[in-house]
Amino acid sequence: GFDMTKEPIPVVPAAHYTCGGILTDLQGRTDLPGLYAIGETAYTGFHGANRMASNSLLECLVFAMAAAQDIDIQIKKLPMPSRLPEWDDSCVTDSDEEIVVAHNWDELRRFMWDYVGIVRTTTRLNKAKRRVNILLKEIEDYYSHFHITNDMIELRNLTLVADLIIQSALARKESRGLHFMLDYPKSDDKQPPKPTLLTPPNYVASVIVEPPQRLQASLG
Ligand SMILES: Cc1cc2nc3c(=O)[nH]c(=O)nc-3n(C[C@H](O)[C@H](O)[C@H](O)COP(=O)(O)OP(=O)(O)OC[C@H]3O[C@@H](n4cnc5c(N)ncnc54)[C@H](O)[C@@H]3O)c2cc1C
């Protein structure tokens, strides 16, 4: 809707790749048997602290093929999963708090943009961490009291990913690739560059050895 002969065209930065994700091996296997991750959601080790330009779509194709071939082999060996119990929502009620979900969604988006954007500082990341902790607590309360909605599940997932991004950023005391910290503007070249690994349930940050040992060590 902008007429460039009469007015300037707004230019804003936009996120177009998530550096990081679920750790996989070269078949897209995660450490949970039967769970594969490929594409935007995966950390395959192809990219470093920055994305290899234009390789994300190619990565999707390559890993889709590798995962499909592996699934074809593995599926014959895997036992049938047991039947999931019926979802029991007899103890929760309908929520009239949809506005809270919408508000929290906006809030998350806003503080991630402001505090966990291109230029970061430890102070801003800590501010974001405090806010994400409040959201996580509210979401947990919401989960145990009300019927679950798609928006709620997406908010929970977004908040969890935001928390992991903040924790990873706080653990890295240097600037490297697309990660820029005003407090640590230079790369720490005293040691080899290492990815950050967050392991559930507490997601305590640790660094891992470089591929290919990384994948063998982590996935066995
Ligand atoms: C602006 C921009 C420019 C880019 N430019 C390039 C480029 O030039 N070259 C390049 O290689 N890469 C580029 N990329 C990156 C590349 O597009 C992505 O890495 C790639 O599309 C990821 O594919 P994907 O299938 O993993 O995820 P997606 O393409 O995000 O697909 C995920 C799908 O899952 C669906 N979905 C989400 N939640 C649910 C749910 N609960 N149930 C069912 N479905 C769901 C979504 O609707 C979506 O269709 C760009 C990305 C952006 C945003």
CSV table of C-alpha atoms and ligand atoms in Angstrom, one decimal:
chain,number,residue,atom,x,y,z
A,1,GLY,CA,0.0,0.0,0.0
A,2,PHE,CA,3.0,2.4,-0.1
A,3,ASP,CA,3.5,4.6,-3.1
A,4,MET,CA,7.3,5.0,-3.4
A,5,THR,CA,7.0,8.0,-5.7
A,6,LYS,CA,5.3,10.0,-2.9
A,7,GLU,CA,6.5,8.5,0.4
A,8,PRO,CA,9.4,6.5,1.8
A,9,ILE,CA,9.0,2.8,2.1
A,10,PRO,CA,9.5,1.6,5.8
A,11,VAL,CA,12.4,-0.8,6.2
A,12,VAL,CA,12.6,-3.0,9.3
A,13,PRO,CA,14.7,-5.9,10.3
A,14,ALA,CA,12.9,-9.3,10.4
A,15,ALA,CA,13.9,-12.6,11.8
A,16,HIS,CA,14.2,-15.1,9.0
A,17,TYR,CA,16.0,-18.0,10.5
A,18,THR,CA,16.2,-19.5,14.0
A,19,CYS,CA,19.8,-20.4,14.7
A,20,GLY,CA,19.4,-23.3,17.1
A,21,GLY,CA,16.8,-26.0,17.7
A,22,ILE,CA,16.4,-29.6,18.7
A,23,LEU,CA,19.7,-31.4,18.4
A,24,THR,CA,19.6,-34.1,15.8
A,25,ASP,CA,22.0,-36.5,14.1
A,26,LEU,CA,22.5,-36.7,10.4
A,27,GLN,CA,19.3,-38.7,9.9
A,28,GLY,CA,17.3,-36.0,11.7
A,29,ARG,CA,16.9,-38.3,14.8
A,30,THR,CA,16.6,-36.7,18.2
A,31,ASP,CA,17.5,-38.4,21.5
A,32,LEU,CA,13.9,-39.4,21.9
A,33,PRO,CA,13.5,-42.7,20.0
A,34,GLY,CA,11.1,-42.2,17.1
A,35,LEU,CA,11.1,-38.4,17.2
A,36,TYR,CA,12.7,-36.7,14.2
A,37,ALA,CA,13.3,-33.0,13.8
A,38,ILE,CA,14.1,-31.3,10.5
A,39,GLY,CA,14.1,-27.8,9.0
A,40,GLU,CA,13.5,-24.7,11.1
A,41,THR,CA,12.9,-26.6,14.3
A,42,ALA,CA,16.2,-28.6,14.2
A,43,TYR,CA,19.8,-28.1,15.1
A,44,THR,CA,21.6,-30.3,12.7
A,45,GLY,CA,25.0,-28.7,13.0
A,46,PHE,CA,25.0,-27.4,9.4
A,47,HIS,CA,25.0,-23.8,10.5
A,48,GLY,CA,27.3,-22.1,13.0
A,49,ALA,CA,26.7,-19.0,15.1
A,50,ASN,CA,25.2,-17.6,11.9
A,51,ARG,CA,23.2,-19.2,9.2
A,52,MET,CA,24.9,-20.5,6.0
A,53,ALA,CA,23.1,-18.1,3.6
A,54,SER,CA,20.2,-19.8,1.6
A,55,ASN,CA,21.0,-23.2,2.9
A,56,SER,CA,17.9,-23.6,5.1
A,57,LEU,CA,15.6,-24.7,2.3
A,58,LEU,CA,18.2,-27.1,1.0
A,59,GLU,CA,18.7,-28.4,4.5
A,60,CYS,CA,15.0,-29.2,4.7
A,61,LEU,CA,15.1,-31.2,1.5
A,62,VAL,CA,18.3,-33.1,2.4
A,63,PHE,CA,17.2,-34.0,5.9
A,64,ALA,CA,13.7,-34.8,4.8
A,65,MET,CA,15.2,-37.5,2.5
A,66,ALA,CA,17.6,-38.7,5.2
A,67,ALA,CA,14.9,-38.9,7.8
A,68,ALA,CA,12.4,-40.6,5.5
A,69,GLN,CA,15.0,-43.3,4.6
A,70,ASP,CA,15.8,-43.8,8.3
A,71,ILE,CA,12.1,-44.0,9.3
A,72,ASP,CA,11.6,-46.6,6.6
A,73,ILE,CA,14.3,-48.8,8.4
A,74,GLN,CA,13.4,-48.0,12.0
A,75,ILE,CA,9.6,-48.3,11.8
A,76,LYS,CA,9.9,-52.0,11.3
A,77,LYS,CA,11.9,-52.3,14.6
A,78,LEU,CA,9.8,-50.0,16.7
A,79,PRO,CA,7.0,-51.5,18.9
A,80,MET,CA,3.5,-50.0,18.5
A,81,PRO,CA,3.0,-47.2,20.9
A,82,SER,CA,0.6,-47.9,23.7
A,83,ARG,CA,-2.8,-46.2,23.6
A,84,LEU,CA,-2.9,-42.7,25.1
A,85,PRO,CA,-5.3,-42.2,27.9
A,86,GLU,CA,-8.4,-40.1,27.2
A,87,TRP,CA,-7.9,-36.4,27.8
A,88,ASP,CA,-9.4,-35.7,31.2
A,89,ASP,CA,-10.7,-32.2,31.5
A,90,SER,CA,-13.4,-32.9,34.0
A,91,CYS,CA,-11.8,-30.8,36.7
A,92,VAL,CA,-11.3,-27.6,34.7
A,93,THR,CA,-13.7,-24.9,33.5
A,94,ASP,CA,-14.1,-22.7,30.5
A,95,SER,CA,-12.0,-19.6,30.7
A,96,ASP,CA,-13.3,-16.1,30.2
A,97,GLU,CA,-9.7,-15.0,30.2
A,98,GLU,CA,-8.9,-15.2,26.4
A,99,ILE,CA,-7.9,-11.6,26.6
A,100,VAL,CA,-5.1,-12.6,29.0
A,101,VAL,CA,-3.8,-15.0,26.5
A,102,ALA,CA,-3.9,-12.4,23.7
A,103,HIS,CA,-2.2,-9.8,26.1
A,104,ASN,CA,0.5,-12.3,27.1
A,105,TRP,CA,1.2,-13.1,23.5
A,106,ASP,CA,1.6,-9.4,22.7
A,107,GLU,CA,3.8,-8.9,25.7
A,108,LEU,CA,6.1,-11.8,24.8
A,109,ARG,CA,6.5,-10.6,21.3
A,110,ARG,CA,7.2,-7.0,22.5
A,111,PHE,CA,9.8,-7.8,25.1
A,112,MET,CA,11.6,-10.4,22.9
A,113,TRP,CA,11.9,-7.7,20.2
A,114,ASP,CA,13.0,-5.0,22.6
A,115,TYR,CA,15.3,-7.0,24.9
A,116,VAL,CA,16.4,-10.1,22.9
A,117,GLY,CA,16.8,-8.6,19.5
A,118,ILE,CA,19.8,-7.9,17.4
A,119,VAL,CA,21.8,-5.9,20.0
A,120,ARG,CA,21.6,-7.4,23.5
A,121,THR,CA,23.0,-6.7,26.9
A,122,THR,CA,23.0,-8.8,30.1
A,123,THR,CA,20.7,-6.3,31.8
A,124,ARG,CA,18.1,-6.5,29.0
A,125,LEU,CA,18.4,-10.3,28.9
A,126,ASN,CA,17.8,-10.4,32.6
A,127,LYS,CA,14.8,-8.2,32.3
A,128,ALA,CA,13.4,-10.5,29.6
A,129,LYS,CA,14.1,-13.5,31.8
A,130,ARG,CA,12.1,-12.0,34.7
A,131,ARG,CA,9.2,-11.4,32.4
A,132,VAL,CA,9.3,-14.8,30.8
A,133,ASN,CA,9.3,-16.4,34.2
A,134,ILE,CA,6.1,-14.6,35.1
A,135,LEU,CA,4.5,-15.7,31.9
A,136,LEU,CA,5.6,-19.3,32.4
A,137,LYS,CA,4.0,-19.2,35.9
A,138,GLU,CA,0.8,-17.7,34.6
A,139,ILE,CA,0.6,-20.3,31.8
A,140,GLU,CA,1.1,-23.1,34.3
A,141,ASP,CA,-1.7,-21.8,36.5
A,142,TYR,CA,-3.9,-21.4,33.4
A,143,TYR,CA,-3.2,-25.0,32.3
A,144,SER,CA,-4.4,-26.5,35.6
A,145,HIS,CA,-7.6,-24.5,35.8
A,146,PHE,CA,-9.1,-24.0,32.3
A,147,HIS,CA,-9.9,-25.8,29.1
A,148,ILE,CA,-6.9,-25.7,26.8
A,149,THR,CA,-7.1,-23.8,23.6
A,150,ASN,CA,-4.8,-23.8,20.5
A,151,ASP,CA,-3.8,-20.2,21.3
A,152,MET,CA,-2.9,-21.3,24.8
A,153,ILE,CA,-0.7,-24.2,23.6
A,154,GLU,CA,1.0,-21.9,21.1
A,155,LEU,CA,1.6,-19.3,23.8
A,156,ARG,CA,3.1,-22.0,26.0
A,157,ASN,CA,5.4,-23.2,23.2
A,158,LEU,CA,6.5,-19.7,22.2
A,159,THR,CA,7.2,-18.8,25.8
A,160,LEU,CA,9.3,-22.0,26.3
A,161,VAL,CA,11.3,-21.3,23.2
A,162,ALA,CA,11.7,-17.6,24.3
A,163,ASP,CA,13.0,-18.8,27.6
A,164,LEU,CA,15.6,-21.2,26.0
A,165,ILE,CA,16.8,-18.4,23.7
A,166,ILE,CA,17.3,-16.0,26.6
A,167,GLN,CA,19.1,-18.7,28.6
A,168,SER,CA,21.4,-19.5,25.7
A,169,ALA,CA,22.1,-15.8,25.1
A,170,LEU,CA,22.9,-15.2,28.8
A,171,ALA,CA,25.3,-18.2,28.8
A,172,ARG,CA,27.3,-16.8,25.9
A,173,LYS,CA,29.9,-14.3,27.2
A,174,GLU,CA,31.0,-13.1,23.8
A,175,SER,CA,29.7,-11.8,20.4
A,176,ARG,CA,29.8,-14.3,17.6
A,177,GLY,CA,28.0,-14.6,14.3
A,178,LEU,CA,24.6,-13.1,14.7
A,179,HIS,CA,24.8,-13.0,18.5
A,180,PHE,CA,25.8,-9.5,19.5
A,181,MET,CA,26.2,-8.5,23.2
A,182,LEU,CA,27.2,-4.9,24.0
A,183,ASP,CA,28.9,-6.1,27.2
A,184,TYR,CA,31.0,-8.6,25.3
A,185,PRO,CA,31.5,-7.0,21.8
A,186,LYS,CA,34.3,-9.4,20.7
A,187,SER,CA,34.5,-13.1,20.0
A,188,ASP,CA,36.2,-15.1,22.8
A,189,ASP,CA,39.0,-16.6,20.7
A,190,LYS,CA,40.9,-18.0,23.6
A,191,GLN,CA,38.9,-21.2,23.2
A,192,PRO,CA,37.3,-22.9,20.2
A,193,PRO,CA,33.8,-21.8,19.3
A,194,LYS,CA,31.2,-24.0,20.9
A,195,PRO,CA,27.4,-24.4,20.6
A,196,THR,CA,25.2,-24.2,23.7
A,197,LEU,CA,23.2,-27.2,24.7
A,198,LEU,CA,20.2,-26.9,27.0
A,199,THR,CA,19.0,-30.2,28.5
A,200,PRO,CA,15.6,-30.8,30.1
A,201,PRO,CA,14.1,-30.8,32.7
A,202,ASN,CA,16.0,-27.8,34.0
A,203,TYR,CA,17.6,-26.6,30.7
A,204,VAL,CA,20.8,-25.8,32.4
A,205,ALA,CA,23.2,-24.4,29.7
A,206,SER,CA,26.3,-26.3,28.9
A,207,VAL,CA,28.6,-26.3,25.9
A,208,ILE,CA,29.1,-29.3,23.8
A,209,VAL,CA,32.0,-30.6,21.7
A,210,GLU,CA,32.1,-29.9,18.0
A,211,PRO,CA,30.7,-32.3,15.4
A,212,PRO,CA,31.0,-35.1,14.6
A,213,GLN,CA,31.9,-36.1,18.2
A,214,ARG,CA,29.1,-33.8,19.3
A,215,LEU,CA,26.4,-35.9,17.7
A,216,GLN,CA,27.9,-39.2,18.8
A,217,ALA,CA,28.4,-38.0,22.4
A,218,SER,CA,24.9,-36.5,22.7
A,219,LEU,CA,22.9,-39.1,20.8
A,220,GLY,CA,24.9,-42.2,21.5
B,1,LIG,C1,11.5,-13.8,5.2
B,1,LIG,C2,12.2,-15.1,5.1
B,1,LIG,C3,13.1,-15.3,4.1
B,1,LIG,C4,13.8,-16.5,3.9
B,1,LIG,N1,14.7,-16.6,2.9
B,1,LIG,C5,15.3,-17.8,2.6
B,1,LIG,C6,16.2,-18.0,1.5
B,1,LIG,O1,16.3,-17.1,0.7
B,1,LIG,N2,16.8,-19.2,1.3
B,1,LIG,C7,16.6,-20.2,2.2
B,1,LIG,O2,17.2,-21.3,2.1
B,1,LIG,N3,15.8,-20.0,3.3
B,1,LIG,C8,15.2,-18.9,3.6
B,1,LIG,N4,14.4,-18.7,4.6
B,1,LIG,C9,14.3,-19.8,5.6
B,1,LIG,C10,13.4,-20.9,5.2
B,1,LIG,O3,12.3,-20.4,4.5
B,1,LIG,C11,12.9,-21.8,6.4
B,1,LIG,O4,14.1,-22.2,7.1
B,1,LIG,C12,12.2,-23.0,5.9
B,1,LIG,O5,11.0,-22.6,5.2
B,1,LIG,C13,11.7,-23.8,7.1
B,1,LIG,O6,10.9,-24.9,6.7
B,1,LIG,P1,10.1,-25.7,7.7
B,1,LIG,O7,9.3,-26.7,6.9
B,1,LIG,O8,11.1,-26.3,8.7
B,1,LIG,O9,9.2,-24.7,8.5
B,1,LIG,P2,8.0,-23.8,8.0
B,1,LIG,O10,8.2,-23.4,6.6
B,1,LIG,O11,7.9,-22.7,9.0
B,1,LIG,O12,6.8,-24.8,8.1
B,1,LIG,C14,6.1,-25.1,9.3
B,1,LIG,C15,4.7,-25.4,8.9
B,1,LIG,O13,4.0,-26.0,10.1
B,1,LIG,C16,2.8,-25.4,10.2
B,1,LIG,N5,2.4,-25.5,11.6
B,1,LIG,C17,2.8,-24.7,12.6
B,1,LIG,N6,2.2,-25.1,13.7
B,1,LIG,C18,1.4,-26.2,13.4
B,1,LIG,C19,0.5,-27.0,14.2
B,1,LIG,N7,0.3,-26.9,15.5
B,1,LIG,N8,-0.1,-28.0,13.5
B,1,LIG,C20,0.1,-28.2,12.2
B,1,LIG,N9,0.9,-27.4,11.4
B,1,LIG,C21,1.5,-26.4,12.0
B,1,LIG,C22,3.0,-24.0,9.7
B,1,LIG,O14,1.7,-23.4,9.3
B,1,LIG,C23,3.9,-24.2,8.5
B,1,LIG,O15,3.2,-24.4,7.3
B,1,LIG,C24,13.6,-17.5,4.8
B,1,LIG,C25,12.7,-17.4,5.9
B,1,LIG,C26,12.0,-16.2,6.0
B,1,LIG,C27,11.0,-16.1,7.1
